[in-house]
Every structure is written in C-alpha cells, then in structure tokens.
mmCIF file of C-alpha atoms and ligand atoms in Angstrom:
data_model
loop_
_atom_site.group_PDB
_atom_site.id
_atom_site.type_symbol
_atom_site.label_atom_id
_atom_site.label_comp_id
_atom_site.label_asym_id
_atom_site.label_seq_id
_atom_site.Cartn_x
_atom_site.Cartn_y
_atom_site.Cartn_z
ATOM 1 C CA UNK A 891 -105.658 -104.312 -17.770
ATOM 2 C CA UNK A 892 -103.672 -101.381 -16.761
ATOM 3 C CA UNK A 893 -101.346 -99.336 -19.242
ATOM 4 C CA UNK A 894 -99.050 -96.791 -17.919
ATOM 5 C CA UNK A 895 -97.843 -93.516 -19.350
ATOM 6 C CA UNK A 896 -94.977 -91.776 -17.709
ATOM 7 C CA UNK A 897 -96.317 -88.207 -16.741
ATOM 8 C CA UNK A 898 -94.199 -85.351 -16.676
ATOM 9 C CA UNK A 899 -92.604 -85.287 -13.220
ATOM 10 C CA UNK A 900 -92.496 -81.911 -11.293
ATOM 11 C CA UNK A 901 -89.136 -81.569 -9.799
ATOM 12 C CA UNK A 902 -90.137 -81.371 -6.105
ATOM 13 C CA UNK A 903 -87.601 -78.601 -5.400
ATOM 14 C CA UNK A 904 -89.746 -76.334 -7.667
ATOM 15 C CA UNK A 905 -92.712 -76.699 -5.395
ATOM 16 C CA UNK A 906 -92.547 -74.386 -2.611
ATOM 17 C CA UNK A 907 -92.973 -76.316 0.889
ATOM 18 C CA UNK A 908 -96.121 -75.537 3.000
ATOM 19 C CA UNK A 909 -93.878 -73.946 5.565
ATOM 20 C CA UNK A 910 -92.167 -71.674 3.166
ATOM 21 C CA UNK A 911 -95.671 -70.572 2.003
ATOM 22 C CA UNK A 912 -96.946 -70.124 5.429
ATOM 23 C CA UNK A 913 -93.964 -68.058 6.497
ATOM 24 C CA UNK A 914 -94.994 -65.563 3.621
ATOM 25 C CA UNK A 915 -98.612 -65.123 4.935
ATOM 26 C CA UNK A 916 -99.219 -61.948 7.062
ATOM 27 C CA UNK A 917 -100.008 -62.443 10.682
ATOM 28 C CA UNK A 918 -102.871 -60.245 12.060
ATOM 29 C CA UNK A 919 -103.597 -59.300 16.060
ATOM 30 C CA UNK A 920 -106.972 -60.323 17.000
ATOM 31 C CA UNK A 921 -108.522 -56.888 16.489
ATOM 32 C CA UNK A 922 -106.782 -56.486 13.018
ATOM 33 C CA UNK A 923 -108.383 -59.927 11.980
ATOM 34 C CA UNK A 924 -111.838 -58.710 13.192
ATOM 35 C CA UNK A 925 -111.570 -55.602 11.195
ATOM 36 C CA UNK A 926 -110.145 -57.444 8.096
ATOM 37 C CA UNK A 927 -113.032 -59.967 8.457
ATOM 38 C CA UNK A 928 -115.720 -57.266 8.633
ATOM 39 C CA UNK A 929 -113.844 -55.280 5.852
ATOM 40 C CA UNK A 930 -113.947 -58.394 3.608
ATOM 41 C CA UNK A 931 -117.744 -58.833 3.996
ATOM 42 C CA UNK A 932 -118.658 -55.418 3.149
ATOM 43 C CA UNK A 933 -116.409 -55.788 0.054
ATOM 44 C CA UNK A 934 -118.236 -58.951 -0.937
ATOM 45 C CA UNK A 935 -121.605 -57.277 -0.656
ATOM 46 C CA UNK A 936 -120.517 -54.250 -2.246
ATOM 47 C CA UNK A 937 -119.212 -56.199 -5.226
ATOM 48 C CA UNK A 938 -122.252 -58.465 -5.344
ATOM 49 C CA UNK A 939 -119.839 -61.280 -4.934
ATOM 50 C CA UNK A 940 -120.030 -64.623 -3.112
ATOM 51 C CA UNK A 941 -117.070 -66.438 -1.665
ATOM 52 C CA UNK A 942 -116.870 -70.364 -2.494
ATOM 53 C CA UNK A 943 -114.124 -72.196 -0.446
ATOM 54 C CA UNK A 944 -112.516 -75.590 -0.286
ATOM 55 C CA UNK A 945 -112.113 -77.379 3.009
ATOM 56 C CA UNK A 946 -108.441 -77.141 2.609
ATOM 57 C CA UNK A 947 -108.110 -73.308 2.804
ATOM 58 C CA UNK A 948 -107.504 -71.345 5.969
ATOM 59 C CA UNK A 949 -109.910 -71.388 8.956
ATOM 60 C CA UNK A 950 -110.563 -67.560 8.463
ATOM 61 C CA UNK A 951 -111.486 -67.971 4.797
ATOM 62 C CA UNK A 952 -113.892 -70.836 5.557
ATOM 63 C CA UNK A 953 -115.201 -68.961 8.430
ATOM 64 C CA UNK A 954 -115.630 -65.797 6.216
ATOM 65 C CA UNK A 955 -117.687 -68.007 3.484
ATOM 66 C CA UNK A 956 -119.831 -69.259 5.991
ATOM 67 C CA UNK A 957 -120.486 -65.876 7.683
ATOM 68 C CA UNK A 958 -121.037 -64.095 4.497
ATOM 69 C CA UNK A 959 -123.648 -66.525 2.848
ATOM 70 C CA UNK A 960 -120.819 -68.203 0.871
ATOM 71 C CA UNK A 961 -120.041 -71.892 1.033
ATOM 72 C CA UNK A 962 -117.357 -74.348 1.879
ATOM 73 C CA UNK A 963 -117.333 -77.809 0.561
ATOM 74 C CA UNK A 964 -115.685 -80.327 -1.626
ATOM 75 C CA UNK A 965 -114.773 -79.463 -5.333
ATOM 76 C CA UNK A 966 -118.056 -81.069 -6.669
ATOM 77 C CA UNK A 967 -120.339 -79.158 -4.502
ATOM 78 C CA UNK A 968 -118.283 -75.659 -4.970
ATOM 79 C CA UNK A 969 -119.117 -76.100 -8.716
ATOM 80 C CA UNK A 970 -122.502 -76.958 -8.099
ATOM 81 C CA UNK A 971 -123.111 -74.094 -5.424
ATOM 82 C CA UNK A 972 -121.271 -71.250 -7.569
ATOM 83 C CA UNK A 973 -123.380 -72.529 -10.402
ATOM 84 C CA UNK A 974 -126.828 -72.286 -8.537
ATOM 85 C CA UNK A 975 -125.848 -68.899 -6.742
ATOM 86 C CA UNK A 976 -127.333 -65.637 -8.061
ATOM 87 C CA UNK A 977 -124.145 -63.353 -7.298
ATOM 88 C CA UNK A 978 -122.482 -61.790 -10.437
ATOM 89 C CA UNK A 979 -118.931 -62.274 -9.177
ATOM 90 C CA UNK A 980 -117.685 -65.781 -7.459
ATOM 91 C CA UNK A 981 -114.701 -65.659 -5.425
ATOM 92 C CA UNK A 982 -113.048 -69.096 -5.462
ATOM 93 C CA UNK A 983 -110.760 -69.753 -2.516
ATOM 94 C CA UNK A 984 -109.075 -73.091 -3.472
ATOM 95 C CA UNK A 985 -106.606 -74.032 -6.518
ATOM 96 C CA UNK A 986 -106.753 -73.079 -10.163
ATOM 97 C CA UNK A 987 -108.677 -75.857 -11.464
ATOM 98 C CA UNK A 988 -111.731 -74.970 -9.147
ATOM 99 C CA UNK A 989 -111.563 -71.289 -10.494
ATOM 100 C CA UNK A 990 -111.462 -72.541 -14.127
ATOM 101 C CA UNK A 991 -114.448 -74.970 -13.390
ATOM 102 C CA UNK A 992 -116.486 -72.127 -12.091
ATOM 103 C CA UNK A 993 -115.785 -70.085 -15.133
ATOM 104 C CA UNK A 994 -116.481 -73.282 -17.384
ATOM 105 C CA UNK A 995 -119.798 -73.186 -15.868
ATOM 106 C CA UNK A 996 -120.619 -69.678 -15.552
ATOM 107 C CA UNK A 997 -119.195 -67.555 -18.366
ATOM 108 C CA UNK A 998 -121.599 -64.576 -17.717
ATOM 109 C CA UNK A 999 -120.028 -64.314 -14.023
ATOM 110 C CA UNK A 1000 -116.823 -62.792 -13.128
ATOM 111 C CA UNK A 1001 -114.759 -65.190 -11.432
ATOM 112 C CA UNK A 1002 -111.861 -64.119 -9.176
ATOM 113 C CA UNK A 1003 -109.280 -66.077 -7.154
ATOM 114 C CA UNK A 1004 -107.241 -64.737 -4.315
ATOM 115 C CA UNK A 1005 -104.152 -65.876 -6.101
ATOM 116 C CA UNK A 1006 -103.258 -67.281 -9.626
ATOM 117 C CA UNK A 1007 -100.253 -69.130 -8.371
ATOM 118 C CA UNK A 1008 -102.273 -71.949 -6.667
ATOM 119 C CA UNK A 1009 -101.697 -74.991 -8.568
ATOM 120 C CA UNK A 1010 -102.255 -78.710 -8.166
ATOM 121 C CA UNK A 1011 -99.611 -81.315 -8.923
ATOM 122 C CA UNK A 1012 -102.259 -83.492 -10.523
ATOM 123 C CA UNK A 1013 -102.917 -80.733 -12.999
ATOM 124 C CA UNK A 1014 -99.255 -79.865 -13.503
ATOM 125 C CA UNK A 1015 -98.518 -83.457 -14.229
ATOM 126 C CA UNK A 1016 -101.055 -83.870 -16.927
ATOM 127 C CA UNK A 1017 -100.199 -81.179 -19.752
ATOM 128 C CA UNK A 1018 -102.847 -81.130 -22.454
ATOM 129 C CA UNK A 1019 -100.575 -82.006 -25.260
ATOM 130 C CA UNK A 1020 -99.335 -85.251 -23.667
ATOM 131 C CA UNK A 1021 -102.680 -86.128 -22.512
ATOM 132 C CA UNK A 1022 -103.953 -85.859 -26.067
ATOM 133 C CA UNK A 1023 -101.508 -88.043 -27.384
ATOM 134 C CA UNK A 1024 -102.246 -90.662 -24.698
ATOM 135 C CA UNK A 1025 -105.911 -90.521 -25.486
ATOM 136 C CA UNK A 1026 -105.176 -91.026 -29.280
ATOM 137 C CA UNK A 1027 -103.702 -94.401 -28.210
ATOM 138 C CA UNK A 1028 -107.050 -95.619 -26.896
ATOM 139 C CA UNK A 1029 -109.705 -94.416 -29.284
ATOM 140 C CA UNK A 1030 -112.207 -97.125 -27.960
ATOM 141 C CA UNK A 1031 -112.005 -96.007 -24.385
ATOM 142 C CA UNK A 1032 -114.352 -93.480 -22.461
ATOM 143 C CA UNK A 1033 -112.245 -90.754 -21.345
ATOM 144 C CA UNK A 1034 -112.743 -89.823 -17.667
ATOM 145 C CA UNK A 1035 -110.932 -87.085 -16.117
ATOM 146 C CA UNK A 1036 -110.589 -85.887 -12.457
ATOM 147 C CA UNK A 1037 -111.664 -82.488 -11.901
ATOM 148 C CA UNK A 1038 -108.115 -81.595 -10.742
ATOM 149 C CA UNK A 1039 -107.069 -80.903 -14.561
ATOM 150 C CA UNK A 1040 -106.876 -77.698 -16.846
ATOM 151 C CA UNK A 1041 -109.564 -76.681 -18.975
ATOM 152 C CA UNK A 1042 -107.869 -78.010 -21.947
ATOM 153 C CA UNK A 1043 -107.737 -81.635 -20.553
ATOM 154 C CA UNK A 1044 -111.571 -81.457 -19.656
ATOM 155 C CA UNK A 1045 -112.113 -80.377 -23.196
ATOM 156 C CA UNK A 1046 -110.684 -83.715 -24.404
ATOM 157 C CA UNK A 1047 -112.754 -85.715 -21.841
ATOM 158 C CA UNK A 1048 -115.864 -87.289 -22.173
ATOM 159 C CA UNK A 1049 -116.602 -87.150 -18.298
ATOM 160 C CA UNK A 1050 -115.245 -84.927 -15.590
ATOM 161 C CA UNK A 1051 -115.661 -86.429 -12.266
ATOM 162 C CA UNK A 1052 -114.635 -85.462 -8.536
ATOM 163 C CA UNK A 1053 -113.717 -88.068 -5.945
ATOM 164 C CA UNK A 1054 -117.254 -88.035 -4.691
ATOM 165 C CA UNK A 1055 -118.741 -89.041 -7.970
ATOM 166 C CA UNK A 1056 -116.013 -90.998 -9.559
ATOM 167 C CA UNK A 1057 -117.127 -94.497 -8.464
ATOM 168 C CA UNK A 1058 -120.558 -93.999 -9.576
ATOM 169 C CA UNK A 1059 -119.786 -92.714 -13.051
ATOM 170 C CA UNK A 1060 -117.004 -95.586 -13.704
ATOM 171 C CA UNK A 1061 -119.666 -98.265 -12.559
ATOM 172 C CA UNK A 1062 -122.268 -96.576 -14.586
ATOM 173 C CA UNK A 1063 -119.938 -96.987 -17.730
ATOM 174 C CA UNK A 1064 -119.003 -100.465 -16.866
ATOM 175 C CA UNK A 1065 -122.846 -101.388 -16.868
ATOM 176 C CA UNK A 1066 -122.681 -100.264 -20.560
ATOM 177 C CA UNK A 1067 -119.403 -102.496 -21.145
ATOM 178 C CA UNK A 1068 -117.410 -99.377 -21.711
ATOM 179 C CA UNK A 1069 -113.568 -99.325 -21.256
ATOM 180 C CA UNK A 1070 -112.162 -96.382 -19.372
ATOM 181 C CA UNK A 1071 -109.250 -94.126 -19.868
ATOM 182 C CA UNK A 1072 -108.558 -92.389 -16.409
ATOM 183 C CA UNK A 1073 -106.422 -89.471 -15.623
ATOM 184 C CA UNK A 1074 -104.626 -87.987 -13.664
ATOM 185 C CA UNK A 1075 -104.528 -89.435 -10.306
ATOM 186 C CA UNK A 1076 -102.935 -92.832 -10.302
ATOM 187 C CA UNK A 1077 -104.058 -93.925 -6.665
ATOM 188 C CA UNK A 1078 -107.727 -92.815 -6.993
ATOM 189 C CA UNK A 1079 -107.830 -94.680 -10.578
ATOM 190 C CA UNK A 1080 -106.368 -97.569 -8.989
ATOM 191 C CA UNK A 1081 -108.668 -97.546 -5.970
ATOM 192 C CA UNK A 1082 -111.705 -97.321 -8.482
ATOM 193 C CA UNK A 1083 -110.348 -100.124 -10.427
ATOM 194 C CA UNK A 1084 -109.907 -102.337 -7.469
ATOM 195 C CA UNK A 1085 -113.444 -101.360 -6.330
ATOM 196 C CA UNK A 1086 -115.386 -101.810 -9.694
ATOM 197 C CA UNK A 1087 -113.275 -104.192 -11.493
ATOM 198 C CA UNK A 1088 -113.636 -101.790 -14.705
ATOM 199 C CA UNK A 1089 -111.227 -102.310 -17.436
ATOM 200 C CA UNK A 1090 -109.180 -99.073 -16.946
ATOM 201 C CA UNK A 1091 -105.929 -97.531 -18.569
ATOM 202 C CA UNK A 1092 -104.487 -94.935 -15.775
ATOM 203 C CA UNK A 1093 -102.551 -91.772 -16.462
ATOM 204 C CA UNK A 1094 -99.745 -91.919 -13.521
ATOM 205 C CA UNK A 1095 -100.085 -88.635 -11.971
ATOM 206 C CA UNK A 1096 -100.436 -87.881 -7.973
ATOM 207 C CA UNK A 1097 -101.051 -85.498 -5.368
ATOM 208 C CA UNK A 1098 -97.781 -84.420 -3.545
ATOM 209 C CA UNK A 1099 -99.915 -84.207 -0.397
ATOM 210 C CA UNK A 1100 -101.570 -87.470 -0.163
ATOM 211 C CA UNK A 1101 -98.594 -89.051 -1.629
ATOM 212 C CA UNK A 1102 -96.656 -88.362 1.600
ATOM 213 C CA UNK A 1103 -99.145 -90.581 3.839
ATOM 214 C CA UNK A 1104 -96.984 -93.374 5.061
ATOM 215 C CA UNK A 1105 -98.176 -96.998 5.572
ATOM 216 C CA UNK A 1106 -95.836 -98.111 8.130
ATOM 217 C CA UNK A 1107 -96.328 -95.021 10.262
ATOM 218 C CA UNK A 1108 -100.138 -95.124 9.902
ATOM 219 C CA UNK A 1109 -99.981 -98.975 11.052
ATOM 220 C CA UNK A 1110 -98.241 -97.972 14.226
ATOM 221 C CA UNK A 1111 -100.517 -95.161 14.959
ATOM 222 C CA UNK A 1112 -103.619 -97.571 14.503
ATOM 223 C CA UNK A 1113 -101.832 -100.098 16.914
ATOM 224 C CA UNK A 1114 -101.601 -96.955 19.312
ATOM 225 C CA UNK A 1115 -105.201 -96.073 18.985
ATOM 226 C CA UNK A 1116 -106.993 -99.329 18.360
ATOM 227 C CA UNK A 1117 -110.466 -97.714 18.937
ATOM 228 C CA UNK A 1118 -109.822 -94.971 16.347
ATOM 229 C CA UNK A 1119 -111.465 -95.005 12.885
ATOM 230 C CA UNK A 1120 -109.344 -94.261 10.052
ATOM 231 C CA UNK A 1121 -110.553 -91.735 7.349
ATOM 232 C CA UNK A 1122 -108.535 -91.715 4.120
ATOM 233 C CA UNK A 1123 -108.863 -89.637 0.969
ATOM 234 C CA UNK A 1124 -108.494 -91.900 -2.249
ATOM 235 C CA UNK A 1125 -105.647 -89.776 -3.492
ATOM 236 C CA UNK A 1126 -103.367 -91.533 -1.157
ATOM 237 C CA UNK A 1127 -101.040 -94.519 -1.787
ATOM 238 C CA UNK A 1128 -102.969 -97.975 -2.126
ATOM 239 C CA UNK A 1129 -101.522 -99.571 1.062
ATOM 240 C CA UNK A 1130 -102.674 -96.689 3.138
ATOM 241 C CA UNK A 1131 -106.071 -96.870 1.607
ATOM 242 C CA UNK A 1132 -106.186 -100.570 2.578
ATOM 243 C CA UNK A 1133 -105.890 -99.508 6.218
ATOM 244 C CA UNK A 1134 -108.855 -97.249 6.026
ATOM 245 C CA UNK A 1135 -112.255 -97.725 7.509
ATOM 246 C CA UNK A 1136 -113.836 -94.944 5.295
ATOM 247 C CA UNK A 1137 -112.395 -93.773 1.977
ATOM 248 C CA UNK A 1138 -113.936 -90.876 0.214
ATOM 249 C CA UNK A 1139 -114.105 -87.208 -0.868
ATOM 250 C CA UNK A 1140 -113.632 -84.568 1.515
ATOM 251 C CA UNK A 1141 -117.319 -84.139 2.345
ATOM 252 C CA UNK A 1142 -117.629 -87.962 2.764
ATOM 253 C CA UNK A 1143 -114.786 -87.806 5.237
ATOM 254 C CA UNK A 1144 -116.210 -85.013 7.278
ATOM 255 C CA UNK A 1145 -119.657 -86.803 7.303
ATOM 256 C CA UNK A 1146 -118.231 -90.051 8.646
ATOM 257 C CA UNK A 1147 -116.380 -87.859 11.437
ATOM 258 C CA UNK A 1148 -119.752 -87.095 12.731
ATOM 259 C CA UNK A 1149 -121.700 -90.213 12.094
ATOM 260 C CA UNK A 1150 -119.253 -92.863 13.284
ATOM 261 C CA UNK A 1151 -119.616 -93.834 16.841
ATOM 262 C CA UNK A 1152 -115.787 -93.664 17.440
ATOM 263 C CA UNK A 1153 -114.440 -90.807 19.463
ATOM 264 C CA UNK A 1154 -110.971 -90.720 18.015
ATOM 265 C CA UNK A 1155 -110.361 -90.338 14.288
ATOM 266 C CA UNK A 1156 -107.288 -90.831 12.327
ATOM 267 C CA UNK A 1157 -107.353 -88.624 9.275
ATOM 268 C CA UNK A 1158 -105.463 -89.070 6.137
ATOM 269 C CA UNK A 1159 -106.151 -85.885 4.184
ATOM 270 C CA UNK A 1160 -105.094 -82.286 4.063
ATOM 271 C CA UNK A 1161 -105.331 -80.924 7.622
ATOM 272 C CA UNK A 1162 -107.389 -77.881 6.611
ATOM 273 C CA UNK A 1163 -110.350 -80.348 6.908
ATOM 274 C CA UNK A 1164 -110.022 -80.374 10.787
ATOM 275 C CA UNK A 1165 -111.697 -76.933 11.005
ATOM 276 C CA UNK A 1166 -114.865 -78.479 9.615
ATOM 277 C CA UNK A 1167 -114.461 -81.629 11.240
ATOM 278 C CA UNK A 1168 -114.109 -80.171 14.754
ATOM 279 C CA UNK A 1169 -117.323 -78.070 14.165
ATOM 280 C CA UNK A 1170 -119.314 -80.746 13.047
ATOM 281 C CA UNK A 1171 -118.262 -83.358 15.542
ATOM 282 C CA UNK A 1172 -117.257 -81.377 18.629
ATOM 283 C CA UNK A 1173 -115.797 -83.548 21.493
ATOM 284 C CA UNK A 1174 -114.212 -86.077 19.081
ATOM 285 C CA UNK A 1175 -110.504 -86.257 18.760
ATOM 286 C CA UNK A 1176 -108.912 -85.885 15.527
ATOM 287 C CA UNK A 1177 -105.320 -87.255 14.971
ATOM 288 C CA UNK A 1178 -103.160 -86.575 11.840
ATOM 289 C CA UNK A 1179 -102.138 -89.552 9.863
ATOM 290 C CA UNK A 1180 -98.235 -89.775 9.553
ATOM 291 C CA UNK A 1181 -96.693 -88.152 6.470
ATOM 292 C CA UNK A 1182 -92.766 -88.458 7.300
ATOM 293 C CA UNK A 1183 -90.913 -91.641 6.920
ATOM 294 C CA UNK A 1184 -88.545 -92.877 9.212
ATOM 295 C CA UNK A 1185 -85.813 -90.283 9.366
ATOM 296 C CA UNK A 1186 -87.354 -88.459 6.566
ATOM 297 C CA UNK A 1187 -89.186 -85.048 6.584
ATOM 298 C CA UNK A 1188 -92.402 -83.913 4.972
ATOM 299 C CA UNK A 1189 -92.786 -81.271 2.425
ATOM 300 C CA UNK A 1190 -96.367 -80.710 2.529
ATOM 301 C CA UNK A 1191 -96.834 -82.187 6.007
ATOM 302 C CA UNK A 1192 -100.476 -82.896 5.290
ATOM 303 C CA UNK A 1193 -101.136 -79.303 4.085
ATOM 304 C CA UNK A 1194 -101.305 -78.483 0.457
ATOM 305 C CA UNK A 1195 -98.818 -75.490 -0.348
ATOM 306 C CA UNK A 1196 -101.063 -74.069 -3.280
ATOM 307 C CA UNK A 1197 -104.258 -74.105 -0.869
ATOM 308 C CA UNK A 1198 -102.103 -72.412 1.816
ATOM 309 C CA UNK A 1199 -101.446 -69.508 -0.705
ATOM 310 C CA UNK A 1200 -105.219 -68.218 -0.092
ATOM 311 C CA UNK A 1201 -105.289 -65.690 2.653
ATOM 312 C CA UNK A 1202 -107.651 -63.133 4.005
ATOM 313 C CA UNK A 1203 -104.915 -60.509 2.731
ATOM 314 C CA UNK A 1204 -105.065 -61.324 -0.992
ATOM 315 C CA UNK A 1205 -109.023 -62.194 -0.926
ATOM 316 C CA UNK A 1206 -109.298 -58.368 0.015
ATOM 317 C CA UNK A 1207 -106.690 -57.273 -2.539
ATOM 318 C CA UNK A 1208 -108.732 -58.982 -5.339
ATOM 319 C CA UNK A 1209 -111.965 -57.681 -4.278
ATOM 320 C CA UNK A 1210 -110.356 -54.002 -3.962
ATOM 321 C CA UNK A 1211 -108.703 -54.355 -7.495
ATOM 322 C CA UNK A 1212 -110.401 -56.801 -9.389
ATOM 323 C CA UNK A 1213 -107.062 -58.646 -9.888
ATOM 324 C CA UNK A 1214 -106.759 -62.365 -10.625
ATOM 325 C CA UNK A 1215 -109.863 -62.857 -12.967
ATOM 326 C CA UNK A 1216 -110.001 -66.350 -14.442
ATOM 327 C CA UNK A 1217 -110.470 -66.511 -18.155
ATOM 328 C CA UNK A 1218 -110.844 -69.602 -20.193
ATOM 329 C CA UNK A 1219 -110.876 -69.174 -24.066
ATOM 330 C CA UNK A 1220 -114.323 -69.875 -25.459
ATOM 331 C CA UNK A 1221 -113.623 -72.677 -27.760
ATOM 332 C CA UNK A 1222 -111.979 -74.771 -24.983
ATOM 333 C CA UNK A 1223 -114.685 -73.711 -22.318
ATOM 334 C CA UNK A 1224 -117.566 -75.031 -24.733
ATOM 335 C CA UNK A 1225 -115.853 -78.440 -25.096
ATOM 336 C CA UNK A 1226 -115.093 -78.618 -21.407
ATOM 337 C CA UNK A 1227 -118.730 -77.646 -20.510
ATOM 338 C CA UNK A 1228 -119.907 -80.835 -22.226
ATOM 339 C CA UNK A 1229 -117.803 -83.107 -19.797
ATOM 340 C CA UNK A 1230 -118.156 -80.909 -16.815
ATOM 341 C CA UNK A 1231 -121.991 -80.310 -16.991
ATOM 342 C CA UNK A 1232 -122.500 -84.205 -17.555
ATOM 343 C CA UNK A 1233 -120.964 -84.568 -14.074
ATOM 344 C CA UNK A 1234 -123.364 -82.121 -12.589
ATOM 345 C CA UNK A 1235 -126.515 -83.717 -14.384
ATOM 346 C CA UNK A 1236 -125.274 -87.440 -13.546
ATOM 347 C CA UNK A 1237 -124.934 -86.148 -9.918
ATOM 348 C CA UNK A 1238 -128.340 -84.610 -9.680
ATOM 349 C CA UNK A 1239 -129.913 -87.910 -11.023
ATOM 350 C CA UNK A 1240 -128.440 -89.563 -8.379
ATOM 351 C CA UNK A 1241 -130.289 -87.647 -5.745
ATOM 352 C CA UNK A 1242 -133.568 -87.604 -7.294
HETATM 353 P P1 13P B 1166 -112.582 -83.283 -2.963
HETATM 354 O O1 13P B 1166 -113.058 -83.177 -4.218
HETATM 355 O O2 13P B 1166 -112.463 -84.551 -2.240
HETATM 356 O O3 13P B 1166 -112.766 -82.057 -2.217
HETATM 357 O O4 13P B 1166 -110.738 -82.987 -3.230
HETATM 358 C C1 13P B 1166 -110.282 -82.293 -3.950
HETATM 359 C C2 13P B 1166 -108.844 -82.064 -3.711
HETATM 360 O O5 13P B 1166 -108.051 -81.485 -4.394
HETATM 361 C C3 13P B 1166 -108.220 -83.107 -2.894
HETATM 362 O O6 13P B 1166 -107.072 -83.149 -2.802
HETATM 363 FE FE1 SF4 B 1167 -103.890 -80.814 -5.849
HETATM 364 FE FE2 SF4 B 1167 -103.106 -82.573 -4.007
HETATM 365 FE FE3 SF4 B 1167 -103.419 -79.957 -3.295
HETATM 366 FE FE4 SF4 B 1167 -105.658 -81.285 -3.761
HETATM 367 S S1 SF4 B 1167 -104.306 -81.544 -2.189
HETATM 368 S S2 SF4 B 1167 -105.133 -79.451 -4.518
HETATM 369 S S3 SF4 B 1167 -104.900 -82.845 -5.297
HETATM 370 S S4 SF4 B 1167 -102.116 -80.881 -4.763
#
C-alpha cells in the first residue's frame, strides 16, 4: 500500500542554478591555488580541525580532505568518521543536514561548515510541522527517515537511514512485520518498496539533481555504448533506476566503478563523484547520464547547486573567523540522536 502526501513544493525559480552558483566562485591561478591549499592545511592543524567532505563537493576540497588527514565519503561514512575522529573541530563540506548530523552525534565538538546556505531539496521539501501531521496519521508505522532531513524531522523518527543502509533497515523491519512510514525521497522509497515488498507509506519529496536524469536519453546513450555498465543513485526516477546495472549509495557506485570489468561506465549521479571514480579506477571512461530532455535545459546539469557552494575560499574563511558554526537545540538533538545512533549501531552490527 502506498499513501501519498503532497510535500511543500520548492519553486524551482527560487533555487539557484548550479551554473549561477559556480559563476560566483573565485578562480585561482595554479600558484594561488597551491598557496591556498597549504594555508588551509595549516589552519586545520592550528585549529585541531578535521575536514570531512562529501563526494559531490569540488575536487580541491576532496583533495584537501585527503591530504590533511580528513575524509571523503558518503553521508553515512562521513557521520561515522566525524564521530570517531579525536579532533575537537569538525569542518563539514557538504550540505546542512550533514553538518547537523555531525553536531547531533558530537555535541562536545565545534562543527563548522564553509557555508550555511547549502540546503537540500529533500530537507526543504519536508518541513517538520507537516511531517509531524503526516506521522500522526500512521501511529502504527515505524518512522524511517532519510538522513537528508532536518534535526527536527530526525527527532520524530524511529530510524534515520542513508542510501547505503536503507534497504537493510527496511528488510530488518519487515522481518518483524512492521509497517514503514518513509520520508522524504519518493524515488528511494519506491525503490526500497519494490525490492523488499515492504508495506510502506511514502512522503513525496525528491532531489532536484537526480530528478533530472532522463529515461529516454539514457536509453539512447546505452544503445550507443552497449558495453558500458550503468550506475545509478536511487534518488533517480524509477524508470531510470530500471535501466541500471548497479543501484546504490555514492560509495556503492564508486566501488562498482572499480570492481566491474566494464571499461566504460555511464554514471547517473552528481558529477562531483567522477573525481573519486577516476582516482579509484584509472583508465576507465566515465560518461554522464543525460539530464536534459529533448529541447529542454537542465538547472543542475547533474551537479548539486548547494554542494557547489562549498569552496576553498569559504572553508578558509570559516577557519579564520569561526563563522558558520552549526547549533542544534539540545532537546531536539537528544531525540534526533536516538534515531541517528540507531543507524550507526545497526551499520556496525552488519559488519561484525
Ligand atoms: P549518499 O548517502 O549516497 O552519499 O547520498 C547523499 C546525497 O545527498 C545524495 O544526493
Ligand atoms: Fe540533496 Fe540532491 Fe543535493 Fe543530495 S544532490 S544534497 S539529495 S539536493
């Protein structure tokens, strides 16, 4: 059974296009860039800070994280790494929910972000008051929310999951005959429902980046590259997912790029991921899955406008000034911690 609630729609004209965001980012010469990287490393050290970055942020931030003892990964692993690292300051390069998750798990640490403007359409499309009203309609359902949500929404949930653990958590709940209320990504929810057969009600949110991948364009591309494997993130539309050889979180897709025998890979997720894919699978060819429909234009063109707001310049600025600290109200944090910690504990049990 699938119940549907209309989410608050974000008017697309209120979301900056990725091209607009990128046009505002400073450009450095090679020497300036080298100097800025060295300066950022010194600042990180001076501040006892570690940089935790998502695969979708710019190459220089991914490189800085790797070269300075920080970490680049998917949203589950970012949370895990930040939680286990001894640094007293976590600098989270990604979008707001990633910084909030770090704070929920680490109240004693200072959590900074290069920008506080980096939202996520899934988080924006699931306001806590409307979500609470939705949950009230299904008191006998287990509430499972994607990590791409606010701390308030996590506080109402029984479980927080990311795309790398969602299938396992829902299967686990199914084994206990539980019904599931899922929010906010409708495509990921539908995918989980199809794979597990779980009884789920779905909030109807979506990711503005993955929503742009097009079935027809992808089909055409596959016919032009018959030997290519197709890797797709499950925030994509159902018909796009159906064309995929591998569906999974960003880490799953990167590992597939390395492990599959195919020399060509068509990739249906944010193109920030190509940096790591090229590193881990040198010599392979990566092709972007198409986003523009016939005669149409794309707004994100497979790169998240909010992820693109993170740069070396604003990372340096927050380390210099201590600006952009993430705070989560304590009463909400304690509730959100329950559902978030549950995910980390469950993930750890899976690997033991
Ligand atoms: P992952 O958990 O797969 O890194 O995805 C996070 C995200 O925002 C994808 O759009
Ligand atoms: Fe949110 Fe989509 Fe951006 Fe990921 S890519 S942060 S889901 S808007």
